[in-house]
């Protein structure tokens, strides 16, 4: 796939799904002209339920996918909204942090021990507004602060100032009970551990850029890791599984199952030595999805033929020598992880070794190299501050479009998606500075 930056739109409030659909289609026609069939599909991190599905239903050749990085980040929000553990931890941490920050003798004692233990002092981060309490990121920052201050909080309980305050303030007694409660710290560690687990997988998606055939195995990997987490922290699996399954269904696309079946990378060796597609790992609905999607991507005349070829693929699979060559892994010297030695092996097999699967091969090559993540331009806080300051006029919006275009294309050309904040801050600061070249582009004459 090709990374293309086309357009950024900033408006107040929610974006209507129909409008997003129009912007996406306009982008496709701008890029492809009359040859819209060249657009295999879209991977996007927003509007996945309506705009993407509407475009796909209107254009049968398209495969429109939601970004798996966004899906996993949304899963963390789901945990916060639906798991009592997360709510209890948030409430207890908020109560603790407010007491430490706002009770003067306790705050002074807290800072004293911070300086002694860590060499610096500061308040615990607390969500400042109601909308921040509803959002998990500010809450997670508070949890991290409390976890990293565990020793200091224990020392505060031994300080004379706490003993005096606890004689008069019942909240101080509750604070002390909380700090001494092993269960409180176990709950914090459970929340932090689960969030880190999901965030780490999302970061790997951003680095590795998984293909669509990897989606089902990745979600299964997540379920396995979460099952281990439940066992470690004595959490009931049922509710957690329910949350994961709901997010999975929101993001699932039939192309996940079809690509998983068609990619030789996932063939499984059976007892007879054959390498067969992993149909046994699909449920009944996913099997039907494979049939429906594959027939949708070919002409009506080819539909019967492609199903016959799919049946042959299911029963015969791939020659073991070729399957082993495709699945061969080697250690990446930069990361130490095992990676596929020949990333293009699957395509080579379908295009050169499997001429009998003429119709199915066209579908396979179209599907198995679709990306499962959107790797686009990130709007940093520096850029958003600039938009808030200059984005109310039409001229300001034109400037914003030009700036984001330059920043996005610069990153795409460098293949550099690190340190966005520092580089963007430099660019957007320059837009208001003395640089004559930038002023010609961004500033009113």
PDB file of C-alpha atoms in Angstrom, residues 113-380:
ATOM      1  CA  UNK A 113       9.892  12.515  51.532  1.00  0.00           C
ATOM      2  CA  UNK A 114       9.782  12.925  47.755  1.00  0.00           C
ATOM      3  CA  UNK A 115      12.877  15.117  47.942  1.00  0.00           C
ATOM      4  CA  UNK A 116      14.607  12.668  50.231  1.00  0.00           C
ATOM      5  CA  UNK A 117      13.785   9.569  48.166  1.00  0.00           C
ATOM      6  CA  UNK A 118      13.715  10.871  44.588  1.00  0.00           C
ATOM      7  CA  UNK A 119      15.463  14.235  44.638  1.00  0.00           C
ATOM      8  CA  UNK A 120      12.416  16.158  43.408  1.00  0.00           C
ATOM      9  CA  UNK A 121       8.936  17.044  44.613  1.00  0.00           C
ATOM     10  CA  UNK A 122       5.584  17.607  42.955  1.00  0.00           C
ATOM     11  CA  UNK A 123       1.847  17.075  43.219  1.00  0.00           C
ATOM     12  CA  UNK A 124       0.124  13.892  42.154  1.00  0.00           C
ATOM     13  CA  UNK A 125      -1.500  14.346  38.759  1.00  0.00           C
ATOM     14  CA  UNK A 126      -5.286  14.520  39.079  1.00  0.00           C
ATOM     15  CA  UNK A 127      -7.972  14.837  36.362  1.00  0.00           C
ATOM     16  CA  UNK A 128      -8.886  18.500  36.651  1.00  0.00           C
ATOM     17  CA  UNK A 129     -12.243  18.561  34.919  1.00  0.00           C
ATOM     18  CA  UNK A 130     -15.228  16.260  34.713  1.00  0.00           C
ATOM     19  CA  UNK A 131     -14.517  15.334  31.083  1.00  0.00           C
ATOM     20  CA  UNK A 132     -10.989  14.291  32.103  1.00  0.00           C
ATOM     21  CA  UNK A 133     -12.405  11.943  34.726  1.00  0.00           C
ATOM     22  CA  UNK A 134     -14.536  10.344  31.999  1.00  0.00           C
ATOM     23  CA  UNK A 135     -11.402   9.907  29.870  1.00  0.00           C
ATOM     24  CA  UNK A 136      -9.021   7.179  30.982  1.00  0.00           C
ATOM     25  CA  UNK A 137      -5.654   8.729  30.068  1.00  0.00           C
ATOM     26  CA  UNK A 138      -5.676  11.374  32.860  1.00  0.00           C
ATOM     27  CA  UNK A 139      -6.844   8.685  35.289  1.00  0.00           C
ATOM     28  CA  UNK A 140      -4.040   6.374  34.171  1.00  0.00           C
ATOM     29  CA  UNK A 141      -1.479   9.155  34.731  1.00  0.00           C
ATOM     30  CA  UNK A 142      -2.807   9.498  38.278  1.00  0.00           C
ATOM     31  CA  UNK A 143      -2.514   5.729  38.844  1.00  0.00           C
ATOM     32  CA  UNK A 144       1.076   5.786  37.561  1.00  0.00           C
ATOM     33  CA  UNK A 145       1.965   8.659  39.907  1.00  0.00           C
ATOM     34  CA  UNK A 146       0.524   6.878  42.931  1.00  0.00           C
ATOM     35  CA  UNK A 147       2.248   3.608  42.039  1.00  0.00           C
ATOM     36  CA  UNK A 148       5.605   5.356  41.650  1.00  0.00           C
ATOM     37  CA  UNK A 149       5.063   7.170  44.981  1.00  0.00           C
ATOM     38  CA  UNK A 150       4.217   4.044  47.001  1.00  0.00           C
ATOM     39  CA  UNK A 151       7.263   4.242  49.285  1.00  0.00           C
ATOM     40  CA  UNK A 152       6.810   7.959  49.918  1.00  0.00           C
ATOM     41  CA  UNK A 153       3.141   7.451  50.817  1.00  0.00           C
ATOM     42  CA  UNK A 154       4.143   4.744  53.306  1.00  0.00           C
ATOM     43  CA  UNK A 155       6.616   7.164  54.902  1.00  0.00           C
ATOM     44  CA  UNK A 156       3.936   9.869  55.164  1.00  0.00           C
ATOM     45  CA  UNK A 157       1.940   7.550  57.450  1.00  0.00           C
ATOM     46  CA  UNK A 158       4.895   7.438  59.849  1.00  0.00           C
ATOM     47  CA  UNK A 159       5.291  11.214  59.921  1.00  0.00           C
ATOM     48  CA  UNK A 160       4.127  13.148  62.966  1.00  0.00           C
ATOM     49  CA  UNK A 161       2.044  15.507  60.823  1.00  0.00           C
ATOM     50  CA  UNK A 162      -0.127  12.603  59.626  1.00  0.00           C
ATOM     51  CA  UNK A 163      -0.708  11.398  63.169  1.00  0.00           C
ATOM     52  CA  UNK A 164      -1.932  14.859  64.163  1.00  0.00           C
ATOM     53  CA  UNK A 165      -4.219  15.216  61.129  1.00  0.00           C
ATOM     54  CA  UNK A 166      -5.683  11.729  61.623  1.00  0.00           C
ATOM     55  CA  UNK A 167      -6.887  12.700  65.108  1.00  0.00           C
ATOM     56  CA  UNK A 168      -9.218  15.302  63.604  1.00  0.00           C
ATOM     57  CA  UNK A 169      -9.943  14.253  60.013  1.00  0.00           C
ATOM     58  CA  UNK A 170     -11.769  10.958  59.287  1.00  0.00           C
ATOM     59  CA  UNK A 171     -10.572  11.133  55.666  1.00  0.00           C
ATOM     60  CA  UNK A 172      -7.012  10.865  56.974  1.00  0.00           C
ATOM     61  CA  UNK A 173      -7.925   7.601  58.695  1.00  0.00           C
ATOM     62  CA  UNK A 174      -9.420   6.292  55.440  1.00  0.00           C
ATOM     63  CA  UNK A 175      -6.257   7.430  53.638  1.00  0.00           C
ATOM     64  CA  UNK A 176      -4.108   5.457  56.070  1.00  0.00           C
ATOM     65  CA  UNK A 177      -6.238   2.332  55.732  1.00  0.00           C
ATOM     66  CA  UNK A 178      -5.972   2.572  51.955  1.00  0.00           C
ATOM     67  CA  UNK A 179      -2.175   2.879  51.975  1.00  0.00           C
ATOM     68  CA  UNK A 180      -1.841  -0.096  54.345  1.00  0.00           C
ATOM     69  CA  UNK A 181      -4.263  -2.254  52.353  1.00  0.00           C
ATOM     70  CA  UNK A 182      -2.409  -4.796  50.204  1.00  0.00           C
ATOM     71  CA  UNK A 183      -5.571  -5.249  48.148  1.00  0.00           C
ATOM     72  CA  UNK A 184      -5.512  -1.572  47.135  1.00  0.00           C
ATOM     73  CA  UNK A 185      -2.000  -1.898  45.705  1.00  0.00           C
ATOM     74  CA  UNK A 186      -2.836  -5.209  44.034  1.00  0.00           C
ATOM     75  CA  UNK A 187      -5.773  -3.561  42.274  1.00  0.00           C
ATOM     76  CA  UNK A 188      -3.562  -0.708  41.067  1.00  0.00           C
ATOM     77  CA  UNK A 189      -0.984  -3.169  39.787  1.00  0.00           C
ATOM     78  CA  UNK A 190      -3.718  -5.174  38.037  1.00  0.00           C
ATOM     79  CA  UNK A 191      -5.006  -2.093  36.207  1.00  0.00           C
ATOM     80  CA  UNK A 192      -1.533  -0.911  35.266  1.00  0.00           C
ATOM     81  CA  UNK A 193      -0.525  -4.389  34.114  1.00  0.00           C
ATOM     82  CA  UNK A 194      -3.559  -4.812  31.834  1.00  0.00           C
ATOM     83  CA  UNK A 195      -3.206  -1.342  30.335  1.00  0.00           C
ATOM     84  CA  UNK A 196       0.497  -1.883  29.675  1.00  0.00           C
ATOM     85  CA  UNK A 197      -0.269  -5.240  28.061  1.00  0.00           C
ATOM     86  CA  UNK A 198      -2.716  -3.701  25.586  1.00  0.00           C
ATOM     87  CA  UNK A 199      -0.606  -0.586  24.980  1.00  0.00           C
ATOM     88  CA  UNK A 200       2.464  -2.697  24.250  1.00  0.00           C
ATOM     89  CA  UNK A 201       0.566  -4.698  21.633  1.00  0.00           C
ATOM     90  CA  UNK A 202      -0.711  -1.456  20.073  1.00  0.00           C
ATOM     91  CA  UNK A 203       2.855  -0.082  19.944  1.00  0.00           C
ATOM     92  CA  UNK A 204       3.994  -3.259  18.213  1.00  0.00           C
ATOM     93  CA  UNK A 205       1.227  -2.780  15.629  1.00  0.00           C
ATOM     94  CA  UNK A 206       2.524   0.717  14.975  1.00  0.00           C
ATOM     95  CA  UNK A 207       6.066  -0.576  14.500  1.00  0.00           C
ATOM     96  CA  UNK A 208       5.386  -3.852  12.700  1.00  0.00           C
ATOM     97  CA  UNK A 209       2.369  -2.763  10.607  1.00  0.00           C
ATOM     98  CA  UNK A 210       0.562  -6.138  10.606  1.00  0.00           C
ATOM     99  CA  UNK A 211      -1.330  -7.289   7.529  1.00  0.00           C
ATOM    100  CA  UNK A 212      -5.010  -8.161   7.582  1.00  0.00           C
ATOM    101  CA  UNK A 213      -4.354 -11.901   7.804  1.00  0.00           C
ATOM    102  CA  UNK A 214      -2.703 -11.332  11.182  1.00  0.00           C
ATOM    103  CA  UNK A 215      -5.803  -9.821  12.795  1.00  0.00           C
ATOM    104  CA  UNK A 216      -7.400 -13.060  14.002  1.00  0.00           C
ATOM    105  CA  UNK A 217      -4.123 -14.437  15.450  1.00  0.00           C
ATOM    106  CA  UNK A 218      -3.406 -11.091  17.137  1.00  0.00           C
ATOM    107  CA  UNK A 219      -6.798 -10.965  18.836  1.00  0.00           C
ATOM    108  CA  UNK A 220      -6.333 -14.573  19.913  1.00  0.00           C
ATOM    109  CA  UNK A 221      -2.925 -13.627  21.324  1.00  0.00           C
ATOM    110  CA  UNK A 222      -4.595 -10.813  23.253  1.00  0.00           C
ATOM    111  CA  UNK A 223      -7.205 -13.201  24.685  1.00  0.00           C
ATOM    112  CA  UNK A 224      -4.468 -15.600  25.803  1.00  0.00           C
ATOM    113  CA  UNK A 225      -2.489 -12.824  27.511  1.00  0.00           C
ATOM    114  CA  UNK A 226      -5.607 -11.459  29.216  1.00  0.00           C
ATOM    115  CA  UNK A 227      -6.517 -14.951  30.411  1.00  0.00           C
ATOM    116  CA  UNK A 228      -3.088 -15.174  32.073  1.00  0.00           C
ATOM    117  CA  UNK A 229      -3.658 -11.709  33.560  1.00  0.00           C
ATOM    118  CA  UNK A 230      -7.006 -12.830  35.020  1.00  0.00           C
ATOM    119  CA  UNK A 231      -5.357 -15.861  36.620  1.00  0.00           C
ATOM    120  CA  UNK A 232      -2.507 -13.797  38.065  1.00  0.00           C
ATOM    121  CA  UNK A 233      -4.756 -11.172  39.670  1.00  0.00           C
ATOM    122  CA  UNK A 234      -7.710 -13.464  40.484  1.00  0.00           C
ATOM    123  CA  UNK A 235     -10.095 -11.626  38.171  1.00  0.00           C
ATOM    124  CA  UNK A 236     -13.193 -13.330  36.764  1.00  0.00           C
ATOM    125  CA  UNK A 237     -12.632 -14.043  33.071  1.00  0.00           C
ATOM    126  CA  UNK A 238     -16.301 -13.834  32.061  1.00  0.00           C
ATOM    127  CA  UNK A 239     -16.762 -10.054  32.207  1.00  0.00           C
ATOM    128  CA  UNK A 240     -13.349  -9.292  30.713  1.00  0.00           C
ATOM    129  CA  UNK A 241     -14.007 -11.727  27.851  1.00  0.00           C
ATOM    130  CA  UNK A 242     -17.344 -10.041  27.235  1.00  0.00           C
ATOM    131  CA  UNK A 243     -15.683  -6.625  26.883  1.00  0.00           C
ATOM    132  CA  UNK A 244     -13.030  -7.976  24.507  1.00  0.00           C
ATOM    133  CA  UNK A 245     -15.591  -9.836  22.407  1.00  0.00           C
ATOM    134  CA  UNK A 246     -17.738  -6.719  22.013  1.00  0.00           C
ATOM    135  CA  UNK A 247     -14.752  -4.669  20.794  1.00  0.00           C
ATOM    136  CA  UNK A 248     -13.662  -7.546  18.542  1.00  0.00           C
ATOM    137  CA  UNK A 249     -17.088  -7.649  16.881  1.00  0.00           C
ATOM    138  CA  UNK A 250     -17.089  -3.886  16.362  1.00  0.00           C
ATOM    139  CA  UNK A 251     -13.807  -4.108  14.463  1.00  0.00           C
ATOM    140  CA  UNK A 252     -14.107  -7.508  12.801  1.00  0.00           C
ATOM    141  CA  UNK A 253     -14.204  -7.642   9.005  1.00  0.00           C
ATOM    142  CA  UNK A 254     -14.744 -10.777   6.860  1.00  0.00           C
ATOM    143  CA  UNK A 255     -11.425  -9.973   5.154  1.00  0.00           C
ATOM    144  CA  UNK A 256      -9.691 -10.990   8.396  1.00  0.00           C
ATOM    145  CA  UNK A 257     -10.914 -14.559   7.995  1.00  0.00           C
ATOM    146  CA  UNK A 258     -10.445 -14.698   4.216  1.00  0.00           C
ATOM    147  CA  UNK A 259      -6.865 -13.393   4.309  1.00  0.00           C
ATOM    148  CA  UNK A 260      -6.046 -15.735   7.192  1.00  0.00           C
ATOM    149  CA  UNK A 261      -7.232 -18.709   5.113  1.00  0.00           C
ATOM    150  CA  UNK A 262      -5.545 -17.639   1.868  1.00  0.00           C
ATOM    151  CA  UNK A 263      -2.140 -16.568   3.171  1.00  0.00           C
ATOM    152  CA  UNK A 264       0.323 -19.522   2.991  1.00  0.00           C
ATOM    153  CA  UNK A 265       1.985 -18.024   6.051  1.00  0.00           C
ATOM    154  CA  UNK A 266      -0.772 -19.512   8.245  1.00  0.00           C
ATOM    155  CA  UNK A 267      -1.033 -22.986   6.726  1.00  0.00           C
ATOM    156  CA  UNK A 268      -0.983 -25.767   9.332  1.00  0.00           C
ATOM    157  CA  UNK A 269       0.775 -29.098   8.901  1.00  0.00           C
ATOM    158  CA  UNK A 270      -1.646 -31.994   9.433  1.00  0.00           C
ATOM    159  CA  UNK A 271      -0.938 -35.590  10.439  1.00  0.00           C
ATOM    160  CA  UNK A 272      -0.419 -36.642   6.811  1.00  0.00           C
ATOM    161  CA  UNK A 273       2.238 -33.977   6.239  1.00  0.00           C
ATOM    162  CA  UNK A 274       0.008 -31.682   4.165  1.00  0.00           C
ATOM    163  CA  UNK A 275       0.039 -27.922   4.785  1.00  0.00           C
ATOM    164  CA  UNK A 276      -3.633 -26.923   4.888  1.00  0.00           C
ATOM    165  CA  UNK A 277      -5.439 -23.603   5.488  1.00  0.00           C
ATOM    166  CA  UNK A 278      -6.556 -23.163   9.133  1.00  0.00           C
ATOM    167  CA  UNK A 279     -10.309 -23.559   8.611  1.00  0.00           C
ATOM    168  CA  UNK A 280     -10.544 -25.504  11.874  1.00  0.00           C
ATOM    169  CA  UNK A 281      -9.578 -22.330  13.759  1.00  0.00           C
ATOM    170  CA  UNK A 282     -12.542 -20.393  12.332  1.00  0.00           C
ATOM    171  CA  UNK A 283     -16.041 -20.503  13.747  1.00  0.00           C
ATOM    172  CA  UNK A 284     -19.046 -21.265  11.557  1.00  0.00           C
ATOM    173  CA  UNK A 285     -19.875 -17.613  10.822  1.00  0.00           C
ATOM    174  CA  UNK A 286     -16.286 -16.835   9.863  1.00  0.00           C
ATOM    175  CA  UNK A 287     -16.242 -19.789   7.451  1.00  0.00           C
ATOM    176  CA  UNK A 288     -19.337 -18.382   5.759  1.00  0.00           C
ATOM    177  CA  UNK A 289     -17.667 -14.955   5.667  1.00  0.00           C
ATOM    178  CA  UNK A 290     -14.792 -16.450   3.673  1.00  0.00           C
ATOM    179  CA  UNK A 291     -17.163 -17.822   1.025  1.00  0.00           C
ATOM    180  CA  UNK A 292     -19.188 -14.605   0.798  1.00  0.00           C
ATOM    181  CA  UNK A 293     -16.215 -12.269   0.573  1.00  0.00           C
ATOM    182  CA  UNK A 294     -14.343 -14.313  -2.011  1.00  0.00           C
ATOM    183  CA  UNK A 295     -17.388 -14.581  -4.293  1.00  0.00           C
ATOM    184  CA  UNK A 296     -18.030 -10.856  -3.852  1.00  0.00           C
ATOM    185  CA  UNK A 297     -14.577 -10.012  -5.179  1.00  0.00           C
ATOM    186  CA  UNK A 298     -14.972 -11.916  -8.464  1.00  0.00           C
ATOM    187  CA  UNK A 299     -17.438 -11.626 -11.329  1.00  0.00           C
ATOM    188  CA  UNK A 300     -20.700 -13.572 -11.258  1.00  0.00           C
ATOM    189  CA  UNK A 301     -19.336 -15.847 -13.959  1.00  0.00           C
ATOM    190  CA  UNK A 302     -16.339 -16.706 -11.772  1.00  0.00           C
ATOM    191  CA  UNK A 303     -18.252 -17.211  -8.510  1.00  0.00           C
ATOM    192  CA  UNK A 304     -18.796 -20.956  -8.968  1.00  0.00           C
ATOM    193  CA  UNK A 305     -15.218 -21.462 -10.175  1.00  0.00           C
ATOM    194  CA  UNK A 306     -13.668 -19.592  -7.256  1.00  0.00           C
ATOM    195  CA  UNK A 307     -15.655 -21.675  -4.739  1.00  0.00           C
ATOM    196  CA  UNK A 308     -14.453 -24.871  -6.408  1.00  0.00           C
ATOM    197  CA  UNK A 309     -10.884 -23.587  -6.200  1.00  0.00           C
ATOM    198  CA  UNK A 310     -11.401 -22.692  -2.543  1.00  0.00           C
ATOM    199  CA  UNK A 311     -12.546 -26.250  -1.841  1.00  0.00           C
ATOM    200  CA  UNK A 312      -9.441 -27.583  -3.581  1.00  0.00           C
ATOM    201  CA  UNK A 313      -7.259 -25.210  -1.548  1.00  0.00           C
ATOM    202  CA  UNK A 314      -8.973 -26.429   1.612  1.00  0.00           C
ATOM    203  CA  UNK A 315      -8.351 -30.111   0.906  1.00  0.00           C
ATOM    204  CA  UNK A 316      -4.980 -30.015  -0.870  1.00  0.00           C
ATOM    205  CA  UNK A 317      -3.253 -26.946   0.537  1.00  0.00           C
ATOM    206  CA  UNK A 318       0.308 -26.202  -0.546  1.00  0.00           C
ATOM    207  CA  UNK A 319       3.344 -28.331  -1.295  1.00  0.00           C
ATOM    208  CA  UNK A 320       5.306 -28.698   1.987  1.00  0.00           C
ATOM    209  CA  UNK A 321       8.534 -27.410   0.419  1.00  0.00           C
ATOM    210  CA  UNK A 322       6.890 -24.133  -0.651  1.00  0.00           C
ATOM    211  CA  UNK A 323       4.935 -23.805   2.597  1.00  0.00           C
ATOM    212  CA  UNK A 324       8.092 -24.193   4.662  1.00  0.00           C
ATOM    213  CA  UNK A 325       9.894 -21.658   2.475  1.00  0.00           C
ATOM    214  CA  UNK A 326       7.111 -19.098   2.982  1.00  0.00           C
ATOM    215  CA  UNK A 327       6.993 -19.698   6.746  1.00  0.00           C
ATOM    216  CA  UNK A 328      10.777 -19.641   7.267  1.00  0.00           C
ATOM    217  CA  UNK A 329      11.788 -17.157   9.964  1.00  0.00           C
ATOM    218  CA  UNK A 330      15.071 -15.499  10.839  1.00  0.00           C
ATOM    219  CA  UNK A 331      16.157 -13.294  13.724  1.00  0.00           C
ATOM    220  CA  UNK A 332      15.996  -9.552  13.142  1.00  0.00           C
ATOM    221  CA  UNK A 333      19.404  -8.198  14.271  1.00  0.00           C
ATOM    222  CA  UNK A 334      17.926  -4.830  15.271  1.00  0.00           C
ATOM    223  CA  UNK A 335      15.154  -6.172  17.539  1.00  0.00           C
ATOM    224  CA  UNK A 336      16.207  -9.739  18.280  1.00  0.00           C
ATOM    225  CA  UNK A 337      12.738 -10.953  17.271  1.00  0.00           C
ATOM    226  CA  UNK A 338      12.045 -13.742  14.809  1.00  0.00           C
ATOM    227  CA  UNK A 339      10.599 -12.418  11.541  1.00  0.00           C
ATOM    228  CA  UNK A 340       9.521 -13.897   8.232  1.00  0.00           C
ATOM    229  CA  UNK A 341      12.627 -14.261   6.071  1.00  0.00           C
ATOM    230  CA  UNK A 342      10.809 -13.527   2.798  1.00  0.00           C
ATOM    231  CA  UNK A 343       7.881 -11.121   3.311  1.00  0.00           C
ATOM    232  CA  UNK A 344       6.896 -11.462  -0.359  1.00  0.00           C
ATOM    233  CA  UNK A 345       6.878 -15.258  -0.309  1.00  0.00           C
ATOM    234  CA  UNK A 346       3.091 -15.525  -0.136  1.00  0.00           C
ATOM    235  CA  UNK A 347       2.645 -13.378  -3.236  1.00  0.00           C
ATOM    236  CA  UNK A 348       5.318 -15.308  -5.153  1.00  0.00           C
ATOM    237  CA  UNK A 349       3.614 -18.613  -4.366  1.00  0.00           C
ATOM    238  CA  UNK A 350       0.210 -17.446  -5.558  1.00  0.00           C
ATOM    239  CA  UNK A 351       1.544 -15.756  -8.688  1.00  0.00           C
ATOM    240  CA  UNK A 352       4.037 -18.401  -9.837  1.00  0.00           C
ATOM    241  CA  UNK A 353       3.364 -21.783  -8.265  1.00  0.00           C
ATOM    242  CA  UNK A 354      -0.438 -22.026  -8.139  1.00  0.00           C
ATOM    243  CA  UNK A 355      -1.656 -21.494 -11.731  1.00  0.00           C
ATOM    244  CA  UNK A 356      -4.549 -23.924 -11.152  1.00  0.00           C
ATOM    245  CA  UNK A 357      -6.089 -21.413  -8.736  1.00  0.00           C
ATOM    246  CA  UNK A 358      -6.582 -18.694 -11.311  1.00  0.00           C
ATOM    247  CA  UNK A 359      -9.637 -16.972  -9.816  1.00  0.00           C
ATOM    248  CA  UNK A 360      -8.768 -17.631  -6.183  1.00  0.00           C
ATOM    249  CA  UNK A 361      -5.213 -16.431  -6.791  1.00  0.00           C
ATOM    250  CA  UNK A 362      -6.446 -13.012  -7.939  1.00  0.00           C
ATOM    251  CA  UNK A 363      -8.482 -12.678  -4.752  1.00  0.00           C
ATOM    252  CA  UNK A 364      -5.614 -13.905  -2.567  1.00  0.00           C
ATOM    253  CA  UNK A 365      -3.079 -11.437  -3.942  1.00  0.00           C
ATOM    254  CA  UNK A 366      -5.632  -8.659  -3.520  1.00  0.00           C
ATOM    255  CA  UNK A 367      -6.409  -9.553   0.090  1.00  0.00           C
ATOM    256  CA  UNK A 368      -3.354 -10.828   1.892  1.00  0.00           C
ATOM    257  CA  UNK A 369      -1.256  -7.674   1.528  1.00  0.00           C
ATOM    258  CA  UNK A 370      -3.844  -5.253   2.904  1.00  0.00           C
ATOM    259  CA  UNK A 371      -2.627  -3.455   6.010  1.00  0.00           C
ATOM    260  CA  UNK A 372      -4.493  -3.733   9.301  1.00  0.00           C
ATOM    261  CA  UNK A 373      -3.398  -0.332  10.623  1.00  0.00           C
ATOM    262  CA  UNK A 374      -3.669   3.253   9.449  1.00  0.00           C
ATOM    263  CA  UNK A 375      -0.249   4.848   9.685  1.00  0.00           C
ATOM    264  CA  UNK A 376      -1.093   8.436   9.032  1.00  0.00           C
ATOM    265  CA  UNK A 377      -0.167  11.865  10.263  1.00  0.00           C
ATOM    266  CA  UNK A 378      -0.700  12.463  13.978  1.00  0.00           C
ATOM    267  CA  UNK A 379      -1.986  15.834  15.116  1.00  0.00           C
ATOM    268  CA  UNK A 380       0.291  16.807  17.973  1.00  0.00           C
TER     269      UNK A 380
END
